[in-house]
mmCIF file of C-alpha atoms in Angstrom:
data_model
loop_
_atom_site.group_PDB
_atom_site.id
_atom_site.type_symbol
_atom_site.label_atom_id
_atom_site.label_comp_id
_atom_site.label_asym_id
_atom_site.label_seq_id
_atom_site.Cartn_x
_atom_site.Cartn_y
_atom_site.Cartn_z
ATOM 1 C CA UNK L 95 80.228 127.722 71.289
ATOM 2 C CA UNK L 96 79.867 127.433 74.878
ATOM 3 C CA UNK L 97 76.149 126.930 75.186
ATOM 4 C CA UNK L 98 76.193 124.416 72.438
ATOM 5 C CA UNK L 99 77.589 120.803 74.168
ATOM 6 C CA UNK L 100 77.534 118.934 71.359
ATOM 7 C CA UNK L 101 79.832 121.708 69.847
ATOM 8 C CA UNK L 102 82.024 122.037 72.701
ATOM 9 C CA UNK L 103 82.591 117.832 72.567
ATOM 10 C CA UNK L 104 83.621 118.256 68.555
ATOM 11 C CA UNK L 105 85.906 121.216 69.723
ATOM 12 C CA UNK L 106 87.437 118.862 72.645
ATOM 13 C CA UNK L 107 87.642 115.387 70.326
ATOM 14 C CA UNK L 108 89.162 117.896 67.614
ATOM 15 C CA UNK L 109 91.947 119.229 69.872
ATOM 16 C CA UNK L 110 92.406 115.838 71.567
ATOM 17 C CA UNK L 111 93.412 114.510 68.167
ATOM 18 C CA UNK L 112 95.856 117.045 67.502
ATOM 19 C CA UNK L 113 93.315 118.264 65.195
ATOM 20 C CA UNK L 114 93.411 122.288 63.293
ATOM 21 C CA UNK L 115 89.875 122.556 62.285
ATOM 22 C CA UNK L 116 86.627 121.017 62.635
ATOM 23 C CA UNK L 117 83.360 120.794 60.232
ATOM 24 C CA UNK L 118 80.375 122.710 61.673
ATOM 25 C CA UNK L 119 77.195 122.631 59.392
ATOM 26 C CA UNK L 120 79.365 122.234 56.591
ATOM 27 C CA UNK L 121 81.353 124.933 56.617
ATOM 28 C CA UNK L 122 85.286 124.877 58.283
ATOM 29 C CA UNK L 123 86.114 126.285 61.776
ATOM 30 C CA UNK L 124 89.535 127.093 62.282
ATOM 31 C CA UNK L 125 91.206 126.449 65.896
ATOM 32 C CA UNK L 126 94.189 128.288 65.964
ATOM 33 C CA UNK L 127 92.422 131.228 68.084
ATOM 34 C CA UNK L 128 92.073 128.145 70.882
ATOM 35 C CA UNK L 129 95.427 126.827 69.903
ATOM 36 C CA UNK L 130 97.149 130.321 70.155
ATOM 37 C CA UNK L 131 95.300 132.178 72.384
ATOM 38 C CA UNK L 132 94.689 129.375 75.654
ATOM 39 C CA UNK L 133 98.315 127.577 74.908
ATOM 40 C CA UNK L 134 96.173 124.433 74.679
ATOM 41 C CA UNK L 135 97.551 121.419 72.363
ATOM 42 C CA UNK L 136 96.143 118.408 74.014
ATOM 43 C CA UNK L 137 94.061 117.474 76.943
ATOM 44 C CA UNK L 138 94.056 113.594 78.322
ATOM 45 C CA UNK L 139 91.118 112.058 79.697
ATOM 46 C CA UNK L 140 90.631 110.719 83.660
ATOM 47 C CA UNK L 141 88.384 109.067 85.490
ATOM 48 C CA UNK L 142 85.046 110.012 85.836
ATOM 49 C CA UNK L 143 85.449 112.034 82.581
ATOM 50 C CA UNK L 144 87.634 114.450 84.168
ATOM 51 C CA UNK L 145 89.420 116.630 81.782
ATOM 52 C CA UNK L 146 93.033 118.118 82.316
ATOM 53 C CA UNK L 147 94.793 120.512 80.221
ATOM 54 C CA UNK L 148 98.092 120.770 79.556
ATOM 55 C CA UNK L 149 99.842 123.277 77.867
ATOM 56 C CA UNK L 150 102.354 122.947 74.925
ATOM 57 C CA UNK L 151 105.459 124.518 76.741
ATOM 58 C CA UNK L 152 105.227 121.647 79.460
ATOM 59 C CA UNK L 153 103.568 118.665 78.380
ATOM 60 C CA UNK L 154 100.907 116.494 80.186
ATOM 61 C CA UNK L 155 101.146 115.623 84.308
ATOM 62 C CA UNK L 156 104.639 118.644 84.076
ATOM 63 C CA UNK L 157 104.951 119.871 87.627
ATOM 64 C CA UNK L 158 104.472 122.816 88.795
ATOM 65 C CA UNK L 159 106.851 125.902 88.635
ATOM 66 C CA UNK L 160 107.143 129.021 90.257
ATOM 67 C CA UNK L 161 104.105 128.885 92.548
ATOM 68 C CA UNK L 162 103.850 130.186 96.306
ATOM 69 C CA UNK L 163 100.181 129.512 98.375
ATOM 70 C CA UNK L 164 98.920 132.297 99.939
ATOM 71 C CA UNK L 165 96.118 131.085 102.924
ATOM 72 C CA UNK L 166 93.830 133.624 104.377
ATOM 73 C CA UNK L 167 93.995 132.618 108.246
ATOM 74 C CA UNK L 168 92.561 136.550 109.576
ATOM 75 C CA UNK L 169 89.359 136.736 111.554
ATOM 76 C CA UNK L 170 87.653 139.028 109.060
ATOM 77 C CA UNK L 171 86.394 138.183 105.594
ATOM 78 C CA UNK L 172 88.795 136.839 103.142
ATOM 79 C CA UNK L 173 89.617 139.167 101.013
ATOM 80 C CA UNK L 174 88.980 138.837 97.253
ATOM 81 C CA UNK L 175 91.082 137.750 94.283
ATOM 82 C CA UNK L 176 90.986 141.360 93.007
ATOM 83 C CA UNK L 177 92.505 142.762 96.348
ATOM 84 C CA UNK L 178 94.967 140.272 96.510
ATOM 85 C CA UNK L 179 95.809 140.846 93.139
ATOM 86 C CA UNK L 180 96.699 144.732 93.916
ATOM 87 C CA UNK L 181 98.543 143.587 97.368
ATOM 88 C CA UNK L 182 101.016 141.564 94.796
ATOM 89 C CA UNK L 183 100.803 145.201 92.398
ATOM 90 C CA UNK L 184 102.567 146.940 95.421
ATOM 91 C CA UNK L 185 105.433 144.656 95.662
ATOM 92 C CA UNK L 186 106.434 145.980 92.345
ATOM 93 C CA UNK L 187 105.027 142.543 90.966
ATOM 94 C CA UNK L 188 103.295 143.392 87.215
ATOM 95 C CA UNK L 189 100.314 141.874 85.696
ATOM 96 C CA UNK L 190 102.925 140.249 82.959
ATOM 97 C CA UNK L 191 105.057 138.498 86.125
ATOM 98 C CA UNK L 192 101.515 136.394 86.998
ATOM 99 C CA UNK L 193 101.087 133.309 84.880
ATOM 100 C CA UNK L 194 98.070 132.749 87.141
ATOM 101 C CA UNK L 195 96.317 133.647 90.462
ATOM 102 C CA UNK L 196 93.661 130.970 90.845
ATOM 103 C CA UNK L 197 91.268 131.460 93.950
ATOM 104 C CA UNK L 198 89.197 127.924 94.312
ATOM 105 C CA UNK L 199 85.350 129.055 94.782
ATOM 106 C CA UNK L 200 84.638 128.898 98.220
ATOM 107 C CA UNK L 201 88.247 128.629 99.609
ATOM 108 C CA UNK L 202 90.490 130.859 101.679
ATOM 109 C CA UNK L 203 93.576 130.107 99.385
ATOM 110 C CA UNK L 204 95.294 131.857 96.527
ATOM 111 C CA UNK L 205 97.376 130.129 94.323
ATOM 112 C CA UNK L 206 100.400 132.487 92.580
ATOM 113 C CA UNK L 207 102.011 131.173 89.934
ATOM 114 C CA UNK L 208 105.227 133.383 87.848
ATOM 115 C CA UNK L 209 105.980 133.530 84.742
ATOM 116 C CA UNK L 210 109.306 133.490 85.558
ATOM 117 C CA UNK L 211 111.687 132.523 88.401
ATOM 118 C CA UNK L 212 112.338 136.056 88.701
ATOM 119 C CA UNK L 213 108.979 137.010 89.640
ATOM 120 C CA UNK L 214 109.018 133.880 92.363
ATOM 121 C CA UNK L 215 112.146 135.590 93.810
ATOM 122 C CA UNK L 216 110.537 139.025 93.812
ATOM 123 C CA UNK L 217 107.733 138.102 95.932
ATOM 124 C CA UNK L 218 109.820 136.615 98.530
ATOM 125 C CA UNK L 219 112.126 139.545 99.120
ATOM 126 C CA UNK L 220 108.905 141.582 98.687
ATOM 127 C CA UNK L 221 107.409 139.648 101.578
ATOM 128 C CA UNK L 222 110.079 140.117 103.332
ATOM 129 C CA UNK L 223 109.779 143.479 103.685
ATOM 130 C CA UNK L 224 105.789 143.505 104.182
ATOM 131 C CA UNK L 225 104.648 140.286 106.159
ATOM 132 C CA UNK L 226 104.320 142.198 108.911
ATOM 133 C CA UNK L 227 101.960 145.014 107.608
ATOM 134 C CA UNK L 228 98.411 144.903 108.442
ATOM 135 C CA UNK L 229 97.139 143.689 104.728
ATOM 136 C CA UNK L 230 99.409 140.859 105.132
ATOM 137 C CA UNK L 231 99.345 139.747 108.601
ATOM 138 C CA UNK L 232 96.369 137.898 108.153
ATOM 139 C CA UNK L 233 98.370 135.489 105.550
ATOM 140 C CA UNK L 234 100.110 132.460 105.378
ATOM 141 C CA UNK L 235 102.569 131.600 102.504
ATOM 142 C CA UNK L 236 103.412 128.421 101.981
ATOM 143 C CA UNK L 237 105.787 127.382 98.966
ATOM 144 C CA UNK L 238 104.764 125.238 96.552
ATOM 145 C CA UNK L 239 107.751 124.991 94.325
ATOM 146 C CA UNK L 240 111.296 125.655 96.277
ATOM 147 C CA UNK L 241 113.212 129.091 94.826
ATOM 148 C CA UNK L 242 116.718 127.379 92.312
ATOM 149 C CA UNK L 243 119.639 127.682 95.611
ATOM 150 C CA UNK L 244 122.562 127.324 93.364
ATOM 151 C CA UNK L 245 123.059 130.848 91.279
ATOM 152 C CA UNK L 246 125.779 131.460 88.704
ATOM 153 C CA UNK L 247 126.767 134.750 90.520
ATOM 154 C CA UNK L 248 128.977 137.173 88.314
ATOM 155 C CA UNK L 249 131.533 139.718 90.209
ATOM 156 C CA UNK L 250 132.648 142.696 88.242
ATOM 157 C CA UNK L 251 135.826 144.795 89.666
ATOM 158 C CA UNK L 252 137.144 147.645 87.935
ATOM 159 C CA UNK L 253 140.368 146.870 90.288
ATOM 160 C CA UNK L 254 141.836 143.849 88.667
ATOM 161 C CA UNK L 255 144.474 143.491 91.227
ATOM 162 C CA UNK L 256 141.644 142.620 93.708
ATOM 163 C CA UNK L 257 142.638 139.186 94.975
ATOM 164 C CA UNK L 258 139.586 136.719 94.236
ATOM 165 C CA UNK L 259 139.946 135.501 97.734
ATOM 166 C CA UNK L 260 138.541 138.112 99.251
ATOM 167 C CA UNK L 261 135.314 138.304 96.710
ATOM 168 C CA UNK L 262 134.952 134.504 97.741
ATOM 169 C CA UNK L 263 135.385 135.514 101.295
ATOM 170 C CA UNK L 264 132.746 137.895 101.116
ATOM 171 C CA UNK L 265 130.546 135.744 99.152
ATOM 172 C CA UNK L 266 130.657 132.994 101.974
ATOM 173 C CA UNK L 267 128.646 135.027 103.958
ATOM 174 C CA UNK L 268 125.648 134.684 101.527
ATOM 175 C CA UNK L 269 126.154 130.800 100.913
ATOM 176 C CA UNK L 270 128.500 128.043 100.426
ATOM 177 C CA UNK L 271 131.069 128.841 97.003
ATOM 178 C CA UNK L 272 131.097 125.724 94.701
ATOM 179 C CA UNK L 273 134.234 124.790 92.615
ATOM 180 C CA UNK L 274 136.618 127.076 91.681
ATOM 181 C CA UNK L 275 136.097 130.293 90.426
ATOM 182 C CA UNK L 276 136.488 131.125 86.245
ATOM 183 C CA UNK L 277 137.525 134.828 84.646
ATOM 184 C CA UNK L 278 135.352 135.884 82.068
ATOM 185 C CA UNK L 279 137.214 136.271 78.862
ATOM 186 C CA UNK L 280 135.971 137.856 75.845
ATOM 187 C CA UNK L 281 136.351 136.634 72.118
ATOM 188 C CA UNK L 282 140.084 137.717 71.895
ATOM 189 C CA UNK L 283 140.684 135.680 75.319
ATOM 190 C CA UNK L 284 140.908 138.829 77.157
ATOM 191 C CA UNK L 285 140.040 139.099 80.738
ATOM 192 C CA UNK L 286 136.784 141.654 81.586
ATOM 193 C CA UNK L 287 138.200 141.979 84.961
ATOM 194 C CA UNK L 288 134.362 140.156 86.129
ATOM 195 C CA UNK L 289 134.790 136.579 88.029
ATOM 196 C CA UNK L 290 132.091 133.623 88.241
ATOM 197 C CA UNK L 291 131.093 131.542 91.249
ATOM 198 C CA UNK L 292 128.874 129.226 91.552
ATOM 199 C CA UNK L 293 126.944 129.269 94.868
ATOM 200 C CA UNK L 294 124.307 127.452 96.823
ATOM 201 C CA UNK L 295 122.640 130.553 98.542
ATOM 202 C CA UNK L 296 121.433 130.485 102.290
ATOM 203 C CA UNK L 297 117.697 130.117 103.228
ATOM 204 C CA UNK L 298 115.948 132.451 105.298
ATOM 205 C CA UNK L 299 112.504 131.804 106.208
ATOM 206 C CA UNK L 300 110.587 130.528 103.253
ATOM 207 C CA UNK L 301 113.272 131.860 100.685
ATOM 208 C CA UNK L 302 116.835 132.587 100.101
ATOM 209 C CA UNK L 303 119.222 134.959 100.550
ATOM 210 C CA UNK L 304 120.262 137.174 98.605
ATOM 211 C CA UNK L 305 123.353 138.848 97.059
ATOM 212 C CA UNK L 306 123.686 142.923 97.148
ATOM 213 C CA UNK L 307 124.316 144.010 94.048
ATOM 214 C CA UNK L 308 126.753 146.442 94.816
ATOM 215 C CA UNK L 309 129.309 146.534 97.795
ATOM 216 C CA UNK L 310 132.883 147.466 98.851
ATOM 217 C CA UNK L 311 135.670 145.632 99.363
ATOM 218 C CA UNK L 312 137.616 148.095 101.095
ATOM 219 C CA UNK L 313 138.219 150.728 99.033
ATOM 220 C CA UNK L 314 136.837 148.780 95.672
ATOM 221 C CA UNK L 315 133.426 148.711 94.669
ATOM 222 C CA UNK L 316 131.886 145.129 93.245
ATOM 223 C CA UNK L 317 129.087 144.444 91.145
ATOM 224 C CA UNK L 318 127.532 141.100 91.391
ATOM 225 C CA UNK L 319 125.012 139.997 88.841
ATOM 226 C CA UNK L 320 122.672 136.725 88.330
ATOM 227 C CA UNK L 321 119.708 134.876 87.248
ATOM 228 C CA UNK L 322 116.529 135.710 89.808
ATOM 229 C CA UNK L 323 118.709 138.677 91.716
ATOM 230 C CA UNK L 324 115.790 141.270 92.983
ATOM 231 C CA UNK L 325 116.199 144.758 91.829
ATOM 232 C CA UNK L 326 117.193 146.461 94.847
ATOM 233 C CA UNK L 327 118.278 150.480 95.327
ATOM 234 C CA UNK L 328 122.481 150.447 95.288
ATOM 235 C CA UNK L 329 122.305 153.052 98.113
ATOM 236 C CA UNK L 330 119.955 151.976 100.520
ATOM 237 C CA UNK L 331 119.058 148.222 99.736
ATOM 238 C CA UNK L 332 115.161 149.247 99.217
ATOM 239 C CA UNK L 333 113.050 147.328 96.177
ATOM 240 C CA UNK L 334 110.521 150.416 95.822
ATOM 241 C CA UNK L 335 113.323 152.564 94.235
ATOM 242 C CA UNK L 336 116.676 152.665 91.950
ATOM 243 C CA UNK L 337 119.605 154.617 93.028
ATOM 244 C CA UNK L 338 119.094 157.579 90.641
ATOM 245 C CA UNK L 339 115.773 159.051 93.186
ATOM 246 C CA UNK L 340 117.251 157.964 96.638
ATOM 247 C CA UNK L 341 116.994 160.123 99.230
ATOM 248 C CA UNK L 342 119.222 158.543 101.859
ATOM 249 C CA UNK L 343 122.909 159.854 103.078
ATOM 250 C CA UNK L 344 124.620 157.165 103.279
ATOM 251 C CA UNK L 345 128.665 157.261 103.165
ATOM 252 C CA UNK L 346 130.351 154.980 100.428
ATOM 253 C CA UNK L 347 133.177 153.065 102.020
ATOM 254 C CA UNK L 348 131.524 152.559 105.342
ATOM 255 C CA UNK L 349 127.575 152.623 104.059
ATOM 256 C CA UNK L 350 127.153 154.320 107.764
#
């Protein structure tokens, strides 16, 4: 269909008119394989007949979500979409994270786009960790859509004398608590012994800061949970490992 432009203008006019099918030599052609398969409902025309796409889960001229630059700024060759694809592999990233990684022929510049905020927030604490190795030194990231600030952080205790001011207290050091704080009740209006805060999390660098997920309050351990949190080892703080396979010592109350 590809080599044949009148064809490809009947497939364009077709979708542009919100069209299912199209006649070809008499016989029906179904588009629901372009429809299904590409995400593409309609397509508006610019000037100059420029044509822009838009897909059916955001609508024509959306903005953009979930998308970090990555600029190649090292003396030798920039390297190629395939290697930088495999750089993103070793943060943990998966091919299913990457709505797209679009390399502009002839450019020096990688465009990542997430599927999901998570993904967005697992690159940053990724880089984090790895903007100073030699594959990435040569790099600069620049963010194209800003990481959500305000989180709906969940505290579970399994002390429920644990006074809430000192979870708030500790939270403060990760960003500013808004409102009050609400117990989480269940359907008999019975209290889990887990809190909820709403907080606007710090920035460091080009992304935020981040919650542990596990610390102690003295003597009491804490869970905290929410939306974009990276997976991190409970022992050791480390992304390439859970806390089943860590190796470190690492004392409980004091984490010394």
């Amino acid at each position: 269909m590809s080599g044949d432009g009148n064809l490809q203008r009947q497939l364009l006019e077709a979708l542009r008119r919100g069209e299912n099918s199209i006649t070809v030599g008499g016989q029906q052609v179904d588009l629901s394989f372009w429809i299904d398969r590409h995400g593409v409902r309609a397509f508006r025309e610019q000037g100059r007949g420029e044509t822009t796409w838009s897909s059916p889960t955001t609508g024509p001229g959306s903005t953009r979500r979930n998308v970090v630059c990555l600029k190649w700024r090292g003396n030798e060759a920039c390297p190629t979409r395939k290697r930088v694809a495999e750089l993103l592999f070793q943060m943990g990233i998966r091919a299913c994270d990457i709505f797209a990684l679009i390399h502009p022929y002839g450019t020096r510049e990688f465009d990542v786009s997430f599927a999901r905020p998570e993904g967005l927030e697992l690159f940053w604490s990724g880089y984090e960790l790895a903007k100073d190795q030699p594959d990435w030194q040569g790099f600069f990231v620049q963010a194209i859509t800003r990481q959500n600030e305000v989180k709906k952080v969940t505290v579970l205790t399994r002390n429920e004398s644990l006074s809430c001011v000192d979870i708030l207290t500790w939270l403060s050091r990760y960003g500013d608590v808004q409102g009050l704080p609400s117990k989480n009740l269940d359907e008999f209006g019975i209290w889990s012994g887990a809190w909820t805060f709403q907080i606007k999390l710090k920035h460091s660098g080009g992304s935020v800061s981040h919650i542990p997920s596990s610390a102690f309050l003295g003597r009491d351990r804490i869970m905290v949970f929410y939306r974009g949190q990276p997976k991190l080892c409970y022992k050791c703080g480390s992304p390439s490992h859970f806390s089943a396979s860590c190796q470190v010592q690492r004392c409980a109350l004091c984490a010394g």
